[in-house]
Short mmCIF file of C-alpha atoms in Angstrom, two decimals:
data_model
loop_
_atom_site.label_atom_id
_atom_site.label_comp_id
_atom_site.label_asym_id
_atom_site.label_seq_id
_atom_site.Cartn_x
_atom_site.Cartn_y
_atom_site.Cartn_z
CA MET F 1 -0.16 0.26 -0.33
CA ARG F 2 0.96 3.27 -0.92
CA ASP F 3 1.26 5.94 2.21
CA GLN F 4 -0.82 8.78 2.16
CA GLN F 5 -0.23 12.22 2.57
CA PRO F 6 -2.60 13.78 5.34
CA ILE F 7 -4.65 16.36 4.15
CA GLY F 8 -4.51 20.02 4.88
CA PRO F 9 -7.22 22.24 6.12
CA ALA F 10 -7.34 24.28 2.27
CA GLN F 11 -7.79 20.92 0.73
CA ARG F 12 -10.43 19.45 2.83
CA PHE F 13 -12.29 22.74 2.27
CA THR F 14 -11.94 22.13 -1.52
CA ARG F 15 -13.41 18.88 -1.07
CA ARG F 16 -15.71 19.62 0.89
CA LEU F 17 -17.30 22.49 -1.36
CA GLY F 18 -16.75 20.38 -4.51
CA ALA F 19 -19.02 17.66 -3.09
CA ALA F 20 -21.89 20.65 -1.67
CA LEU F 21 -21.74 22.21 -5.32
CA ILE F 22 -22.35 18.87 -6.59
CA LEU F 23 -25.01 18.11 -3.76
CA VAL F 24 -26.80 21.21 -4.87
CA GLY F 25 -26.83 20.31 -8.60
CA LEU F 26 -28.91 17.52 -7.97
CA LEU F 27 -31.46 19.09 -5.86
CA PRO F 28 -34.86 19.08 -7.60
CA GLY F 29 -35.94 23.30 -8.80
CA ALA F 30 -31.67 23.90 -8.64
CA ALA F 31 -31.93 24.94 -12.22
CA LEU F 32 -28.81 26.51 -13.71
CA THR F 33 -29.21 30.01 -14.68
CA THR F 34 -28.11 32.52 -17.10
CA THR F 35 -28.82 36.13 -18.41
CA LEU F 36 -29.81 37.74 -21.76
CA ASP F 37 -29.16 41.26 -23.23
CA VAL F 38 -31.55 41.64 -26.00
CA THR F 39 -30.64 44.82 -28.31
CA ILE F 40 -32.85 46.42 -30.41
CA ASP F 41 -31.91 48.75 -33.88
CA ASN F 42 -33.50 51.06 -37.02
CA LEU F 43 -36.63 52.28 -35.13
CA ARG F 44 -38.02 54.26 -37.11
CA SER F 45 -39.01 56.60 -33.85
CA ASP F 46 -39.11 56.60 -30.05
CA ARG F 47 -42.95 57.16 -29.63
CA GLY F 48 -44.57 54.80 -27.83
CA GLU F 49 -43.07 51.31 -26.53
CA LEU F 50 -41.49 48.36 -27.54
CA ARG F 51 -43.13 44.18 -26.67
CA LEU F 52 -40.90 42.05 -26.05
CA CYS F 53 -41.76 38.26 -25.78
CA LEU F 54 -39.54 35.56 -24.90
CA THR F 55 -40.21 32.16 -24.76
CA ALA F 56 -38.98 28.49 -25.03
CA ASP F 57 -42.25 26.69 -26.42
CA PRO F 58 -42.15 26.49 -30.26
CA LYS F 59 -46.30 26.57 -29.56
CA ASN F 60 -46.72 29.84 -28.39
CA PHE F 61 -43.85 31.41 -30.61
CA PRO F 62 -44.48 34.76 -31.62
CA GLY F 63 -47.73 35.68 -29.38
CA CYS F 64 -46.28 33.99 -26.28
CA ILE F 65 -50.74 34.21 -25.31
CA ASP F 66 -50.97 30.55 -23.79
CA ASP F 67 -47.55 30.44 -22.45
CA ALA F 68 -47.51 30.64 -18.68
CA ARG F 69 -43.36 30.58 -18.53
CA ALA F 70 -42.81 33.32 -21.24
CA VAL F 71 -41.31 36.24 -20.18
CA THR F 72 -42.64 39.40 -21.09
CA ARG F 73 -41.79 43.08 -21.29
CA SER F 74 -42.94 46.39 -22.23
CA VAL F 75 -40.25 49.35 -22.43
CA PRO F 76 -40.22 52.89 -23.49
CA ALA F 77 -39.17 53.24 -27.13
CA THR F 78 -35.95 55.06 -26.10
CA MET F 79 -35.12 51.62 -24.40
CA HIS F 80 -33.22 50.16 -27.14
CA LYS F 81 -31.71 47.53 -24.70
CA VAL F 82 -33.54 44.84 -22.33
CA HIS F 83 -32.03 42.73 -19.83
CA PHE F 84 -33.51 39.18 -18.69
CA ASP F 85 -32.26 37.51 -15.50
CA ASP F 86 -32.53 34.47 -14.70
CA LEU F 87 -33.40 32.32 -17.36
CA PRO F 88 -32.70 28.35 -17.13
CA TYR F 89 -30.34 27.10 -19.63
CA GLY F 90 -32.40 25.75 -22.72
CA SER F 91 -33.42 27.66 -26.09
CA TYR F 92 -35.88 30.72 -26.59
CA ALA F 93 -36.68 32.80 -29.32
CA VAL F 94 -37.43 36.58 -29.19
CA ALA F 95 -40.30 38.29 -31.39
CA VAL F 96 -40.56 42.64 -30.37
CA ILE F 97 -43.05 44.79 -31.63
CA HIS F 98 -43.00 48.65 -31.83
CA ASP F 99 -46.25 49.47 -30.62
CA ALA F 100 -46.37 53.31 -31.89
CA ASN F 101 -49.37 54.33 -30.61
CA GLY F 102 -49.44 52.46 -27.08
CA ASN F 103 -52.93 50.31 -28.45
CA ASN F 104 -51.33 47.18 -26.76
CA LYS F 105 -51.35 45.23 -29.95
CA LEU F 106 -49.54 44.88 -33.68
CA ASP F 107 -51.80 46.88 -35.79
CA THR F 108 -51.99 45.81 -39.42
CA LEU F 109 -54.16 46.66 -42.70
CA LEU F 110 -55.02 43.69 -44.69
CA GLY F 111 -52.82 41.41 -42.65
CA ILE F 112 -49.83 43.41 -43.38
CA PRO F 113 -48.13 44.72 -39.96
CA ARG F 114 -48.38 48.84 -39.78
CA GLU F 115 -45.82 48.68 -36.81
CA GLY F 116 -42.72 47.27 -36.24
CA PHE F 117 -41.49 44.05 -35.98
CA GLY F 118 -38.54 42.16 -35.34
CA PHE F 119 -36.87 38.72 -34.30
CA SER F 120 -34.29 36.46 -32.54
CA ARG F 121 -31.80 35.99 -35.24
CA ASN F 122 -33.26 37.98 -37.89
CA PRO F 123 -34.76 35.31 -40.01
CA ILE F 124 -35.77 36.26 -43.48
CA ILE F 125 -39.49 37.10 -43.71
CA ARG F 126 -41.77 35.78 -45.85
CA PHE F 127 -45.46 35.47 -45.33
CA GLY F 128 -46.39 35.47 -41.68
CA PRO F 129 -43.75 35.46 -38.92
CA PRO F 130 -40.90 32.99 -39.03
CA ARG F 131 -41.00 29.88 -37.23
CA PHE F 132 -39.57 29.17 -33.96
CA SER F 133 -37.04 27.19 -35.16
CA SER F 134 -35.28 30.32 -37.27
CA ALA F 135 -35.26 32.60 -34.05
CA ARG F 136 -34.53 30.11 -31.44
CA PHE F 137 -31.20 30.65 -30.18
CA ASP F 138 -29.38 28.58 -27.35
CA ILE F 139 -28.13 30.07 -23.89
CA GLY F 140 -25.86 28.43 -21.10
CA ALA F 141 -23.26 29.44 -18.72
CA ALA F 142 -22.07 32.24 -20.47
CA PRO F 143 -24.82 35.37 -20.79
CA ASP F 144 -25.96 35.82 -24.04
CA GLN F 145 -26.94 38.74 -26.04
CA GLN F 146 -29.36 39.24 -28.82
CA GLU F 147 -29.75 41.95 -32.14
CA ILE F 148 -32.96 42.48 -33.39
CA LYS F 149 -33.11 44.54 -36.30
CA MET F 150 -36.62 45.99 -36.69
CA ARG F 151 -38.15 45.96 -39.96
CA TYR F 152 -40.92 48.03 -40.99
CA LEU F 153 -43.28 47.06 -44.36
CA LEU F 154 -45.65 49.92 -44.55
#
C-alpha cells in the first residue's frame, strides 16, 4: 500500500465545497440560470412602446399568449436594450413589436403589419411570422446577447 499524506485544511475545504456544489446541482428545482441582453436596432421612431416576448415554447411563438412561462416586457421605445435575468439554460426565441401608438397590439392593414416588428436571429420574413426554429437560440453558462433589427413593411 502507498503511504497517503495527510490533507491540509485548504484541501479539505476544497473537497467539501466540491461535494456541496454537486449535491446542490442534484436538488430538484436547482436549475442553472443565466442572463440575456436584447438590443433593438433600426427603430423608425422613439414614440410608443416596445413589446417583447421571450419564450421557450415553439407552439406559443411569436405571440406568447398561452405560455405561462413566457417572459414579456413592455418598455418605452427610447429604451433600446432590455435585460433578462435568471433564465434557465435552454432554447429560446424573442419577438418584438414597436407599438408606436400605444394601443397594446400590432396594428395591421389587410394582414400586413403597420408597425415595426423583429425576431431573434433576424430570420428572413416571407409570408407571416417566422417559425420558432428560425428565431431560436440556445443559452447556457455564458450570458447571451441578441441583436434584433426592426422591420417596417408600411
